[in-house]
Structures are given as structure tokens and as C-alpha cells.
mmCIF file of N, CA and C in Angstrom:
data_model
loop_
_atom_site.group_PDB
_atom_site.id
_atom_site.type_symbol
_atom_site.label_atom_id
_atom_site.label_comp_id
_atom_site.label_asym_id
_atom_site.label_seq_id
_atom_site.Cartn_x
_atom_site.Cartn_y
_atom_site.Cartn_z
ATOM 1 N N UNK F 925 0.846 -1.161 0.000
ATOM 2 C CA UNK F 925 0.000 0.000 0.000
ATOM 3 C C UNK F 925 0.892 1.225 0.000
ATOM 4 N N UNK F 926 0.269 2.246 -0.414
ATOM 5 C CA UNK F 926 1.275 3.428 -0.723
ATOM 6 C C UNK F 926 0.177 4.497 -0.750
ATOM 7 N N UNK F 927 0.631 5.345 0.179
ATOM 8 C CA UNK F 927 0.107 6.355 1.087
ATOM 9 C C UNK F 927 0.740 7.799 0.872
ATOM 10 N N UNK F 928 0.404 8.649 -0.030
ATOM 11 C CA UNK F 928 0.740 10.220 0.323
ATOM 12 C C UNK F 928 0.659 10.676 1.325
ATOM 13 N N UNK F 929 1.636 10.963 1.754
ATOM 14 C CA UNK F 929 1.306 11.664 3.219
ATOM 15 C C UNK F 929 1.929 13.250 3.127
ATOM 16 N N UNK F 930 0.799 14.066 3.036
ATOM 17 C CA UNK F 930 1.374 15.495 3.798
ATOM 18 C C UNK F 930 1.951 15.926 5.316
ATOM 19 N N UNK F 931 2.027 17.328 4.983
ATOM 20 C CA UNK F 931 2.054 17.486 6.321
ATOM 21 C C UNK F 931 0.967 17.457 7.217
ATOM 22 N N UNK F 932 0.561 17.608 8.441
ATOM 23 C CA UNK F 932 -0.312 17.649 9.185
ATOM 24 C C UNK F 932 -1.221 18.869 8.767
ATOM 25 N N UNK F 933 -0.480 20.116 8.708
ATOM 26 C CA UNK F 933 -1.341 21.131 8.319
ATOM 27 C C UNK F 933 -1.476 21.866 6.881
ATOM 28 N N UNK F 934 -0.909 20.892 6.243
ATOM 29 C CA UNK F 934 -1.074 20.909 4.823
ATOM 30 C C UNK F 934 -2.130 21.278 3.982
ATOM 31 N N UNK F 935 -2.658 22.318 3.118
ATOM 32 C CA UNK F 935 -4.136 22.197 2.407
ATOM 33 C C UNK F 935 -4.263 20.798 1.714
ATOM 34 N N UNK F 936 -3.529 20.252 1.613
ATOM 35 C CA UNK F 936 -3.506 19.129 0.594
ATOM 36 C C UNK F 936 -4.392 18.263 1.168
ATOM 37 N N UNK F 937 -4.284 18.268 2.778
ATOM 38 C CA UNK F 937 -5.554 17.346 3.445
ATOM 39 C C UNK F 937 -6.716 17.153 2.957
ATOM 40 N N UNK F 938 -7.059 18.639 2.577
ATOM 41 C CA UNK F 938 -8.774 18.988 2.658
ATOM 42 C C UNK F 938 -9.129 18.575 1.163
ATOM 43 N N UNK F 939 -7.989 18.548 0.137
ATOM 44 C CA UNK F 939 -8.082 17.947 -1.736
ATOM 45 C C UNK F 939 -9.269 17.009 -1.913
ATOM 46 N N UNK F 940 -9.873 16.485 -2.401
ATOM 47 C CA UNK F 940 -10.411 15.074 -2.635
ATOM 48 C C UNK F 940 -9.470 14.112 -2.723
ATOM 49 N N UNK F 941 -9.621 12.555 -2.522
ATOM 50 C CA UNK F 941 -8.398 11.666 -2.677
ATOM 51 C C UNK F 941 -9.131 10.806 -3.453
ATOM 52 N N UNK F 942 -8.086 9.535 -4.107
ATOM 53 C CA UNK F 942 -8.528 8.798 -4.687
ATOM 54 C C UNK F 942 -7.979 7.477 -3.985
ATOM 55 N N UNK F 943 -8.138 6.368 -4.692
ATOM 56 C CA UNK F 943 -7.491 4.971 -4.154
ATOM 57 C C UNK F 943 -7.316 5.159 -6.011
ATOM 58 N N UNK F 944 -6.200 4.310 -6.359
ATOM 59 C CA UNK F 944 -6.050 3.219 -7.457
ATOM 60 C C UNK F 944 -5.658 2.047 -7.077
ATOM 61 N N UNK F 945 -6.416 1.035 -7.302
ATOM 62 C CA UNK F 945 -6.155 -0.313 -7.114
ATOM 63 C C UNK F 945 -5.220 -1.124 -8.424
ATOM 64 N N UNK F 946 -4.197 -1.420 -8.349
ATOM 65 C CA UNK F 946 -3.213 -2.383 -9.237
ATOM 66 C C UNK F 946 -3.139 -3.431 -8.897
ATOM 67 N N UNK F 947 -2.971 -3.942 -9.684
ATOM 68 C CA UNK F 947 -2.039 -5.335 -9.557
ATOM 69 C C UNK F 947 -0.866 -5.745 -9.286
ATOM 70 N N UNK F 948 -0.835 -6.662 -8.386
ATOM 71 C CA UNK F 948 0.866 -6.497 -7.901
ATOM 72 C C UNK F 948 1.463 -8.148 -7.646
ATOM 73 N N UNK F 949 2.239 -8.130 -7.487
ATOM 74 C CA UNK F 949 3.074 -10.062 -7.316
ATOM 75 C C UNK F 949 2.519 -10.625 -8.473
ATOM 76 N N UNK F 950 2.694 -10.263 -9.643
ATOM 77 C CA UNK F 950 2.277 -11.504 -10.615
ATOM 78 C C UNK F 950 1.410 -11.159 -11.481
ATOM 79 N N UNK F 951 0.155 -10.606 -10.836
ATOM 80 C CA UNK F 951 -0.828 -10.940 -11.566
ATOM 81 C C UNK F 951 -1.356 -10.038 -12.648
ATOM 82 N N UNK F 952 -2.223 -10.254 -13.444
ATOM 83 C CA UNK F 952 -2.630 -9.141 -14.465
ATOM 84 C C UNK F 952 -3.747 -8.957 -14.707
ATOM 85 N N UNK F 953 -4.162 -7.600 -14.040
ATOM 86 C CA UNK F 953 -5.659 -7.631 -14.525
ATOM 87 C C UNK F 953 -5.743 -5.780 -14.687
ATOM 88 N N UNK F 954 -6.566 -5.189 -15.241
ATOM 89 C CA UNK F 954 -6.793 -3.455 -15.362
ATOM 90 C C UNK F 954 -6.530 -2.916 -14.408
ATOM 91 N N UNK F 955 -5.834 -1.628 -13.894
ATOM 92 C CA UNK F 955 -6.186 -0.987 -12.937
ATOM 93 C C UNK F 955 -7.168 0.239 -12.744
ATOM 94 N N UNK F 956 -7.402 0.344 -11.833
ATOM 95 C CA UNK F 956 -8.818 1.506 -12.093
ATOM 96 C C UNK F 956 -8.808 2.549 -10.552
ATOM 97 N N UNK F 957 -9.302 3.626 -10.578
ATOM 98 C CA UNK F 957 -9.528 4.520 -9.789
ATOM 99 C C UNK F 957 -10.680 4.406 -9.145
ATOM 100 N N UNK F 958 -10.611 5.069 -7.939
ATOM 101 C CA UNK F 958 -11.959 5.263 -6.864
ATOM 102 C C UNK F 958 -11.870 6.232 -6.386
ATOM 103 N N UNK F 959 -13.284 6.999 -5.864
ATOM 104 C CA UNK F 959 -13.084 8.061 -5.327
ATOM 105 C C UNK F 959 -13.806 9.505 -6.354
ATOM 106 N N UNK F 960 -14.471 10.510 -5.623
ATOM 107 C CA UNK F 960 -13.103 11.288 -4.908
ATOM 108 C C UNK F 960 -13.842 10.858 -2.994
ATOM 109 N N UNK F 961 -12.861 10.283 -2.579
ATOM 110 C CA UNK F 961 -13.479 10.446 -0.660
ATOM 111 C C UNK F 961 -12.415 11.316 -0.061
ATOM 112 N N UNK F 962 -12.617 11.792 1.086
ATOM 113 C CA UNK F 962 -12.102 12.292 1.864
ATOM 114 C C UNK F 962 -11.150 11.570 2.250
ATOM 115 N N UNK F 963 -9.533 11.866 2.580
ATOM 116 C CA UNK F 963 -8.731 11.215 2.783
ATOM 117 C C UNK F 963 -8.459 10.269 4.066
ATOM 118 N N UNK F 964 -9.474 10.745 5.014
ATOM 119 C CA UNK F 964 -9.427 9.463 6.336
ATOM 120 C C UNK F 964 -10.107 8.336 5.241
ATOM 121 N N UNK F 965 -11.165 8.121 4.595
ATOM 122 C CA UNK F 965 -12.254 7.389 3.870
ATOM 123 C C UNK F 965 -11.195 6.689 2.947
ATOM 124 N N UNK F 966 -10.265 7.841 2.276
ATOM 125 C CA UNK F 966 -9.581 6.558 0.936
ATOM 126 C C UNK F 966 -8.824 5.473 1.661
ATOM 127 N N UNK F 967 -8.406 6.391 3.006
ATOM 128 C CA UNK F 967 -6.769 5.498 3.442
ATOM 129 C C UNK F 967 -7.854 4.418 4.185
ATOM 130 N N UNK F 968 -8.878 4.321 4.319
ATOM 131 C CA UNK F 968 -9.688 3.153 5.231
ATOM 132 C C UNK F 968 -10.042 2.162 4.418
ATOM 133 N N UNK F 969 -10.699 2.969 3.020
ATOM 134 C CA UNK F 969 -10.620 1.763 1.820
ATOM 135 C C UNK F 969 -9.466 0.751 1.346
ATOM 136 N N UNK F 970 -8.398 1.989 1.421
ATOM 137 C CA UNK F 970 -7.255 1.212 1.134
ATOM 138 C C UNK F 970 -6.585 -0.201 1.190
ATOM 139 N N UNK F 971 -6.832 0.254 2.479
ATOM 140 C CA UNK F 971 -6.468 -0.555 3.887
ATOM 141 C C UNK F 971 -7.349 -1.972 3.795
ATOM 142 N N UNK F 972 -8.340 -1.964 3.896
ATOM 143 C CA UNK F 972 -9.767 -2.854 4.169
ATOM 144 C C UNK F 972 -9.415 -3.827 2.868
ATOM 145 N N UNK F 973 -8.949 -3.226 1.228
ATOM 146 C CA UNK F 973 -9.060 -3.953 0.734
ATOM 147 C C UNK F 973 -7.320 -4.838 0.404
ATOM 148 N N UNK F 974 -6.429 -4.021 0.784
ATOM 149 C CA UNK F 974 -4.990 -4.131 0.617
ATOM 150 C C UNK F 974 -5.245 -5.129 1.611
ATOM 151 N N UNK F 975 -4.873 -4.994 2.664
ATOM 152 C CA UNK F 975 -4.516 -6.240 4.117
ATOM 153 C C UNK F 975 -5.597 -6.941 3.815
ATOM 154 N N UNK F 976 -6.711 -7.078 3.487
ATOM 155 C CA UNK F 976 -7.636 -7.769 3.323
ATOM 156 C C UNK F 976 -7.371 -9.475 2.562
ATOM 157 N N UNK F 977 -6.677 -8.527 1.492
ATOM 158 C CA UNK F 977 -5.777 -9.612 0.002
ATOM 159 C C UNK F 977 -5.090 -10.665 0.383
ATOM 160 N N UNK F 978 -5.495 -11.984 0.531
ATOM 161 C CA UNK F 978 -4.985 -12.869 1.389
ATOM 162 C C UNK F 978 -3.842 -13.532 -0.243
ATOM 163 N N UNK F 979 -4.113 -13.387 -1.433
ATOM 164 C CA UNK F 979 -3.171 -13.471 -2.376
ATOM 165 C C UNK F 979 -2.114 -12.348 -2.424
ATOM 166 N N UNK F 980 -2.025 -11.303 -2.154
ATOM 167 C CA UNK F 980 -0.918 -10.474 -1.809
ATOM 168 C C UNK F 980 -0.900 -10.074 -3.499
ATOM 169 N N UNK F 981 -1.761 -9.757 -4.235
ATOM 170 C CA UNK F 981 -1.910 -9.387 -5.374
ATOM 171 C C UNK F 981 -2.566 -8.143 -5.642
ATOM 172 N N UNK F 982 -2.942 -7.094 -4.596
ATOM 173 C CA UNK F 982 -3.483 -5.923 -4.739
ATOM 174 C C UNK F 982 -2.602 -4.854 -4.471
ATOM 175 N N UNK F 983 -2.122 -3.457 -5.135
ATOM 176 C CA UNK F 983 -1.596 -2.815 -4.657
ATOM 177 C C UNK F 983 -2.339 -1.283 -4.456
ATOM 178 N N UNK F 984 -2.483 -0.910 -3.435
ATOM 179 C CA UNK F 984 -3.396 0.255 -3.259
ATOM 180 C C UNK F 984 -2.654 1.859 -3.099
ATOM 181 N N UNK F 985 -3.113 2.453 -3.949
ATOM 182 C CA UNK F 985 -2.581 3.733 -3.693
ATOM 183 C C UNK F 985 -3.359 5.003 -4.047
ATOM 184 N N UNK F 986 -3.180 5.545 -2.713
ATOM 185 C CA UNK F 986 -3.671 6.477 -1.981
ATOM 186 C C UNK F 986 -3.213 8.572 -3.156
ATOM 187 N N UNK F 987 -3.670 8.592 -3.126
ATOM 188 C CA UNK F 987 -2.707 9.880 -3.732
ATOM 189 C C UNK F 987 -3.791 11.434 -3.318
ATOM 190 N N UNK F 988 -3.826 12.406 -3.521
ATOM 191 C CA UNK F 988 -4.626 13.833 -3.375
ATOM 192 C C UNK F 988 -5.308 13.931 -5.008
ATOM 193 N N UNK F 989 -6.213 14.293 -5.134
ATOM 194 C CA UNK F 989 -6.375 15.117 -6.608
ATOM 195 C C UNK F 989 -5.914 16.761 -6.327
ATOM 196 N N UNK F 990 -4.555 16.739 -7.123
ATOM 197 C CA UNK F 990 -4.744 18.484 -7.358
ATOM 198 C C UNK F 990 -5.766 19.051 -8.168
ATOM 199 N N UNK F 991 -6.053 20.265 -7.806
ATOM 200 C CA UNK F 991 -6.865 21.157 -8.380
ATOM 201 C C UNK F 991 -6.147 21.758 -9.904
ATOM 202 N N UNK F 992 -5.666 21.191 -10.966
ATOM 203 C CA UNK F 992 -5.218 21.821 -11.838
ATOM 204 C C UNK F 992 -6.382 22.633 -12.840
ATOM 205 N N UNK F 993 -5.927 23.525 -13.452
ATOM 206 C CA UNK F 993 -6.998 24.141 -14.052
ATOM 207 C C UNK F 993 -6.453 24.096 -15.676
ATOM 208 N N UNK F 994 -4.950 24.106 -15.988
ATOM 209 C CA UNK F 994 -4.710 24.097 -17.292
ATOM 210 C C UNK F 994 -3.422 23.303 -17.427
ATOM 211 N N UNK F 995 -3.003 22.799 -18.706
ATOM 212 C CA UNK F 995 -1.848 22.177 -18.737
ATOM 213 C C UNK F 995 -0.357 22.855 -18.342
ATOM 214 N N UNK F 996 -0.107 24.373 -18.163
ATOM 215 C CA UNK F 996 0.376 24.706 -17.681
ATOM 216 C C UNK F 996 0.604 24.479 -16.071
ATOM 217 N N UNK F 997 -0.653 24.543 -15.469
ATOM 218 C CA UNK F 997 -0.770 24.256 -13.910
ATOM 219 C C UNK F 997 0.055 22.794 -13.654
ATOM 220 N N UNK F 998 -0.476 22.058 -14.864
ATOM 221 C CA UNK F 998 0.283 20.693 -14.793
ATOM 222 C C UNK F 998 2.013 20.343 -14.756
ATOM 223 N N UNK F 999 2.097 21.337 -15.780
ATOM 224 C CA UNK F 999 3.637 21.160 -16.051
ATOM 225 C C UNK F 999 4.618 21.781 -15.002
ATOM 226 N N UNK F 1000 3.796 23.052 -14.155
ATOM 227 C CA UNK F 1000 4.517 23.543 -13.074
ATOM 228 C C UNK F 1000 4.449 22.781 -11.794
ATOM 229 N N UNK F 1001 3.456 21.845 -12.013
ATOM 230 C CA UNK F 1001 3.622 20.990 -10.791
ATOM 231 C C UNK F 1001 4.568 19.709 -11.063
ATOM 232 N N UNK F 1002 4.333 19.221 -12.107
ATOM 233 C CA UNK F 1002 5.788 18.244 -12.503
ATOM 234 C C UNK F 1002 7.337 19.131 -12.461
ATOM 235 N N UNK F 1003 7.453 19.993 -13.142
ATOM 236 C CA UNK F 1003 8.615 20.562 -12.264
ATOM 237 C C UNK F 1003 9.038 20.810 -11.317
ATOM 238 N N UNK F 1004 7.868 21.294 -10.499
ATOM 239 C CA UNK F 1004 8.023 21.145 -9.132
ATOM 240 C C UNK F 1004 8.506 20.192 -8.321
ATOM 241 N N UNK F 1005 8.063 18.989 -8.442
ATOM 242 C CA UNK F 1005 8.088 17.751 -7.662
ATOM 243 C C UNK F 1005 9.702 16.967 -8.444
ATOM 244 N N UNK F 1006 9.660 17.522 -9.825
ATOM 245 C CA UNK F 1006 11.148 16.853 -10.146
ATOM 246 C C UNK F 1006 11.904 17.381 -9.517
ATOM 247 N N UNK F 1007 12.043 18.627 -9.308
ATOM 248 C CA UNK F 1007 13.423 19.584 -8.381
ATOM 249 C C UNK F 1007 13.462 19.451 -6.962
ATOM 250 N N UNK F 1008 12.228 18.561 -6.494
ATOM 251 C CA UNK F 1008 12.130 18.424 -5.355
ATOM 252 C C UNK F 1008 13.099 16.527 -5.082
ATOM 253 N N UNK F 1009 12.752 16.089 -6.359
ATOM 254 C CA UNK F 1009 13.062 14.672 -6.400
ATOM 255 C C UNK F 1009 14.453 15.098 -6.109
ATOM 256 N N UNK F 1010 14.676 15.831 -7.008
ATOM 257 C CA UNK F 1010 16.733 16.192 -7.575
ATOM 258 C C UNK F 1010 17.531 16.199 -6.285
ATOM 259 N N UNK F 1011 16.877 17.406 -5.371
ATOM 260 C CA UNK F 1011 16.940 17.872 -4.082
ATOM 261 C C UNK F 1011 16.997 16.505 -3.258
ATOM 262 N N UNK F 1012 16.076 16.289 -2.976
ATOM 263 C CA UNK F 1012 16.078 14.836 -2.380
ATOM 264 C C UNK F 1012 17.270 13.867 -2.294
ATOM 265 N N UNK F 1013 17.605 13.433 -3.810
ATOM 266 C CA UNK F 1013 18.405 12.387 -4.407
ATOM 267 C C UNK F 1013 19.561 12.909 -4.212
ATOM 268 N N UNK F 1014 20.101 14.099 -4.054
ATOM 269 C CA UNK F 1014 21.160 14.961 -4.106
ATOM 270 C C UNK F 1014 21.934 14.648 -2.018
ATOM 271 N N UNK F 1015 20.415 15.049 -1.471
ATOM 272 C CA UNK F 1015 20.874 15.025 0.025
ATOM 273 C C UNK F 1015 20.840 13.329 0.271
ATOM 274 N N UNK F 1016 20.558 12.340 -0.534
ATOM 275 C CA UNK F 1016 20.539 10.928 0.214
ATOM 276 C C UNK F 1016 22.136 10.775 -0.588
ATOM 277 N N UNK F 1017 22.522 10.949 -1.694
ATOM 278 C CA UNK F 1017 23.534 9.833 -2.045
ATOM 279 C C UNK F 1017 24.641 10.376 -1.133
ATOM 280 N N UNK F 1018 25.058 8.770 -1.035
ATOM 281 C CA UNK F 1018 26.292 8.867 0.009
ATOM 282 C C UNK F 1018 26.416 9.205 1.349
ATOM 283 N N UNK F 1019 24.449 9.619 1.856
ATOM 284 C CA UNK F 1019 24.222 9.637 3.059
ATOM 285 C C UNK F 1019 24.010 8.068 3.565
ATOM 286 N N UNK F 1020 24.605 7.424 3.870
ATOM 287 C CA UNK F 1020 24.094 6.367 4.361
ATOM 288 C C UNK F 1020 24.750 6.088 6.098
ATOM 289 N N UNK F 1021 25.093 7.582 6.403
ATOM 290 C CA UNK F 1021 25.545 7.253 7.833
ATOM 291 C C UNK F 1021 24.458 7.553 9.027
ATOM 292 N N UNK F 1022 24.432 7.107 10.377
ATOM 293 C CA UNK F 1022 24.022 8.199 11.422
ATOM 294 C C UNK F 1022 24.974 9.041 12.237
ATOM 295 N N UNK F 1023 25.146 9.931 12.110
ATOM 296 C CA UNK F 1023 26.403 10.402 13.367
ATOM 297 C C UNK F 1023 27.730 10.174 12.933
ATOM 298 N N UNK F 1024 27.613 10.217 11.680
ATOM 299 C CA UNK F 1024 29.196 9.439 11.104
ATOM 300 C C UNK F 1024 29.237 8.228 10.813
ATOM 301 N N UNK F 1025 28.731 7.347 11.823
ATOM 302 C CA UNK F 1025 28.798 5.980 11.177
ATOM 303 C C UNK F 1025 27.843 5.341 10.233
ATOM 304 N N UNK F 1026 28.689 4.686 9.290
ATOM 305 C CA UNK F 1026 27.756 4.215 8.652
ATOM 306 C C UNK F 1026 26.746 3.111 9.190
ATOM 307 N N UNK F 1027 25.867 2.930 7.646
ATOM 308 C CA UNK F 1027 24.712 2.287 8.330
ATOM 309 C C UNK F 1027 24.433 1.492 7.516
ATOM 310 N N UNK F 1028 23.607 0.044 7.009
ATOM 311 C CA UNK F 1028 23.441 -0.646 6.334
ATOM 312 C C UNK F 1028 22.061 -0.606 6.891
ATOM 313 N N UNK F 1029 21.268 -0.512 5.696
ATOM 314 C CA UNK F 1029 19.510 -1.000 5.736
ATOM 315 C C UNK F 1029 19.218 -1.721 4.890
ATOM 316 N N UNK F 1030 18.621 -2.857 5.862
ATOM 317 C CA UNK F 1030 18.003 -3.822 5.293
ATOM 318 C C UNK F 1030 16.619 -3.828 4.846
ATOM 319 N N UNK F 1031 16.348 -4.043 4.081
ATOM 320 C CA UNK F 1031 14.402 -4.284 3.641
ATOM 321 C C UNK F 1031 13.968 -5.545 5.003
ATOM 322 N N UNK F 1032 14.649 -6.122 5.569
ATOM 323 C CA UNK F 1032 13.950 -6.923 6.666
ATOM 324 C C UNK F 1032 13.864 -6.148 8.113
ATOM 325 N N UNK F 1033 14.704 -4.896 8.058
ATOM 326 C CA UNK F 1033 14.211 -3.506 9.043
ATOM 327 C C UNK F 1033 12.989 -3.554 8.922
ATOM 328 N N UNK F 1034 12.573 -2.991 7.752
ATOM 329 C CA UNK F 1034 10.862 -2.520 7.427
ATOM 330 C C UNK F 1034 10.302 -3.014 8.176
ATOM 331 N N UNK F 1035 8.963 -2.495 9.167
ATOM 332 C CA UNK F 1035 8.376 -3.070 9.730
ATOM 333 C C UNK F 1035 6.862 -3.001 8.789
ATOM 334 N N UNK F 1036 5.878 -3.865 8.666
ATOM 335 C CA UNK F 1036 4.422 -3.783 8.302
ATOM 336 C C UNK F 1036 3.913 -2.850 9.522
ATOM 337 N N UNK F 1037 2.757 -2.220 8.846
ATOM 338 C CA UNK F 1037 2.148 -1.053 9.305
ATOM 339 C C UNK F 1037 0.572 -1.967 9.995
ATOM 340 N N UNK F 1038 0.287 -1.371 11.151
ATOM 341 C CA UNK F 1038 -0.560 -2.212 11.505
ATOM 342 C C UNK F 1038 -1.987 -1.027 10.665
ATOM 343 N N UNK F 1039 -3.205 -1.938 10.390
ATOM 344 C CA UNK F 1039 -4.094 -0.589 10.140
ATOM 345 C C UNK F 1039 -4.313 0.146 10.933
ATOM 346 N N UNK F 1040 -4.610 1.426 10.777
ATOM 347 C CA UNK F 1040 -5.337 2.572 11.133
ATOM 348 C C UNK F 1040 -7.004 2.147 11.487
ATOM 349 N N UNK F 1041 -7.615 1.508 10.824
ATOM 350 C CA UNK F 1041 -8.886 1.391 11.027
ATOM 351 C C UNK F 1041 -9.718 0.187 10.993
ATOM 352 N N UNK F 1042 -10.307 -0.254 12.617
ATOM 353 C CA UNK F 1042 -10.924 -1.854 12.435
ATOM 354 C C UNK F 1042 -11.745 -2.123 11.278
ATOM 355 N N UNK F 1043 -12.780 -1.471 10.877
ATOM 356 C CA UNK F 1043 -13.425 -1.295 9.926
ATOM 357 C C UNK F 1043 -13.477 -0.698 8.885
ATOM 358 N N UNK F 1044 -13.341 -0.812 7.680
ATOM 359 C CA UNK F 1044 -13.703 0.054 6.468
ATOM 360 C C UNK F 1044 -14.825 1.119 6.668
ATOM 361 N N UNK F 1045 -14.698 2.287 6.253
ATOM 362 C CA UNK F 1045 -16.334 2.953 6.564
ATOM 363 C C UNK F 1045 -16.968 2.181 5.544
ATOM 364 N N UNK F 1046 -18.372 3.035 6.283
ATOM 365 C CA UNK F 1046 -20.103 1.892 5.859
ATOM 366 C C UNK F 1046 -19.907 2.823 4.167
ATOM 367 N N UNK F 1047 -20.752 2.398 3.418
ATOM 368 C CA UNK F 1047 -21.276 2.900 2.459
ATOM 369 C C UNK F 1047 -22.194 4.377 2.691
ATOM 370 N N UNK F 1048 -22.899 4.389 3.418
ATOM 371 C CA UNK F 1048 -23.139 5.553 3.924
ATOM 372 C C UNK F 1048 -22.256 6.789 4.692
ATOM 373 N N UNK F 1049 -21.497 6.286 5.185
ATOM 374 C CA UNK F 1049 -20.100 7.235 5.834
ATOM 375 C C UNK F 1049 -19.653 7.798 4.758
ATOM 376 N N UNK F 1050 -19.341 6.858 3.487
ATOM 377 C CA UNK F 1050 -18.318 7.073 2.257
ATOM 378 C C UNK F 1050 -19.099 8.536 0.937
ATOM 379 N N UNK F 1051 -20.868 8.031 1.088
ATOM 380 C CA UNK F 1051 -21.727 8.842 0.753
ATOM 381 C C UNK F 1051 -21.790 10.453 1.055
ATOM 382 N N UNK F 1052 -21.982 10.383 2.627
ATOM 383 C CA UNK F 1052 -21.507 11.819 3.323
ATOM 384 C C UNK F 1052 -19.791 12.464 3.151
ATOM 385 N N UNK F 1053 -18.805 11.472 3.213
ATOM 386 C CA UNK F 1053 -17.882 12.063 2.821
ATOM 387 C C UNK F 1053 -18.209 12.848 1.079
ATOM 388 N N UNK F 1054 -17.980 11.553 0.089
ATOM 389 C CA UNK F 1054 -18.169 12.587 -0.710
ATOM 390 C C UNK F 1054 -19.289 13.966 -1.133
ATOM 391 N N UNK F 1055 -20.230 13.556 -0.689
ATOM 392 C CA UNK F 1055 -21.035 15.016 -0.418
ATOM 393 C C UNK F 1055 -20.306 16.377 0.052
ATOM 394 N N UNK F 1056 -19.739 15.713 1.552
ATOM 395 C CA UNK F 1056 -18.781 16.841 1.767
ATOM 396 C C UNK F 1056 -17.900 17.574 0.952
ATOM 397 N N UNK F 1057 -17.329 16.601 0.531
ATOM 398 C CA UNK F 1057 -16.290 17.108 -1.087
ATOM 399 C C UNK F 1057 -16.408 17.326 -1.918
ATOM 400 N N UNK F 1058 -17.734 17.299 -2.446
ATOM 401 C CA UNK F 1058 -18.041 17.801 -3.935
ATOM 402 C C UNK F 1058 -18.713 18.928 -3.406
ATOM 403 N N UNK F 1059 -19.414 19.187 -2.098
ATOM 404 C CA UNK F 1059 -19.693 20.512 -1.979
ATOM 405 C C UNK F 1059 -18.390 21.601 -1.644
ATOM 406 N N UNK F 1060 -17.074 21.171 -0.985
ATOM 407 C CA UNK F 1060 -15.871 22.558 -1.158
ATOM 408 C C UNK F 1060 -15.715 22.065 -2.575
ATOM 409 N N UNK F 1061 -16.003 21.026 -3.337
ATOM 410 C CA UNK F 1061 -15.452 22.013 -4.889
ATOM 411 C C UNK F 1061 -16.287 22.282 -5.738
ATOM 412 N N UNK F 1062 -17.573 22.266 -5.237
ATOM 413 C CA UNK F 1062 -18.582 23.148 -5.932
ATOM 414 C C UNK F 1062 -18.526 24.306 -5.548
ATOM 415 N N UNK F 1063 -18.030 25.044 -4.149
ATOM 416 C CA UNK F 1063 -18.385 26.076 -3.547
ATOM 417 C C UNK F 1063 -17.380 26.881 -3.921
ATOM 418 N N UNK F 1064 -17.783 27.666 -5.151
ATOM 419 C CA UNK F 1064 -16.401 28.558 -5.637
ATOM 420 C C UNK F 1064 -16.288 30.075 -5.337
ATOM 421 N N UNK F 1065 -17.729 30.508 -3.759
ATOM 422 C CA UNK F 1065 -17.252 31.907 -3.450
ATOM 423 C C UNK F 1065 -16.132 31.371 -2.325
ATOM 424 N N UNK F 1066 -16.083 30.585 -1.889
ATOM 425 C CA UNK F 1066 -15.080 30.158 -0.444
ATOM 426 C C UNK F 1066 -13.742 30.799 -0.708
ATOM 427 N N UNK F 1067 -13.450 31.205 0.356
ATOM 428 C CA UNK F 1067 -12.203 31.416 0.219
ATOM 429 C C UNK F 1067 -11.157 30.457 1.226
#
């Protein structure tokens, strides 16, 4: 599962979210989108149907819808996020120490994430969420 995570006080919270469900270990079948829910709602779907997958063949991901308005809006946000990648990739290589010493990470570090939520929301929870969300992006005096 793969989870965008902002910051805590991020506008990006309040975005609509989606799930895309893939295919993953093997198998082959379409992938497709869900949504728009509120982002407690996608990451619960997520979840419910990812850990759920007793074949380990679903891969769920979580992402924001930006608000783009033109292909420009688009292209400044892919630049954005590449110079941010660059930045990124720039401060990890050859960081592989703590405190000076180096460090070796293993993928058997990783720990699994326990869920966030016993239950998936109801169909009705998921209803009121998106209501909620299609009314801030219907509501275009808001500021």
C-alpha cells in the first residue's frame, strides 16, 4: 500500500483523494480509480481492501487530486516535484551514515504497518464524505 502523506497542516488534506487499485506479485488484470473520498475514507478503503488480500496481489494507492486548471498548472507541478526529487536524491547519495557511522539498511528492518482502522467505513459514511467534497469544490465563493 502506498500512502501520500502530507504534512499535518497541509491544504492538501482537505483535496479530494482517490485509491487506485493495481495489480501487484504476478498478476494481471486493469487498474482503475476510486473516489473522490475524503482522505481518512480513501486510506480506510485502502487498507480494508490491501490487508484484506490474502493473495498479496493488490496494490493500493492512496494519492490527493490536485486542483489543476490548465496544462500549464500541470507542467509547473511536474517541475516542481522533479526539483524536489533532484533535491532529495542529491541530500541521500552517500548519506548512508548516522552520526558518522555508517549504516546498512536492510528491507527486513521494514516493519508492516498495523491498520489505522478496524473497519472500512459503511457505504453511507463514504456517501456523506463525498457530499462533503463535492460541496468545497462546488463552492467557488469560499475562500
Amino acid at each position: 500500500m502506498i500512502i501520500y502523506e502530507p504534512e499535518e497542516d497541509s491544504e492538501i488534506n482537505e483535496f479530494p483523494w482517490t485509491v487506485t487499485f493495481e495489480p501487484s506479485g504476478g498478476e494481471e488484470w486493469d487498474s482503475f480509480i476510486c473516489g473522490p473520498y475524503e482522505r481518512d475514507h480513501a486510506v480506510a478503503l485502502a487498507e480494508a481492501v490491501a490487508l484484506d488480500d490474502t493473495e498479496g496481489g493488490v496494490l493500493a494507492v492512496v494519492a490527493p487530486m490536485l486542483p489543476a486548471l490548465s496544462a500549464a498548472d500541470v507542467t509547473a507541478t511536474i517541475e516542481e516535484l522533479r526539483e524536489a526529487a533532484a533535491e532529495e536524491e542529491e541530500a541521500e547519495d552517500g548519506d548512508d551514515t548516522v552520526n558518522g557511522t555508517p549504516v546498512d539498511f536492510d528491507d527486513d528492518d521494514l516493519e508492516e504497518e498495523e491498520a489505522e482502522f478496524a473497519e472500512p467505513p459503511s457505504p453511507e459514511e463514504i456517501r456523506e464524505g463525498m457530499a462533503r467534497t463535492y460541496r468545497r469544490l462546488l463552492d467557488l465563493d469560499a475562500e
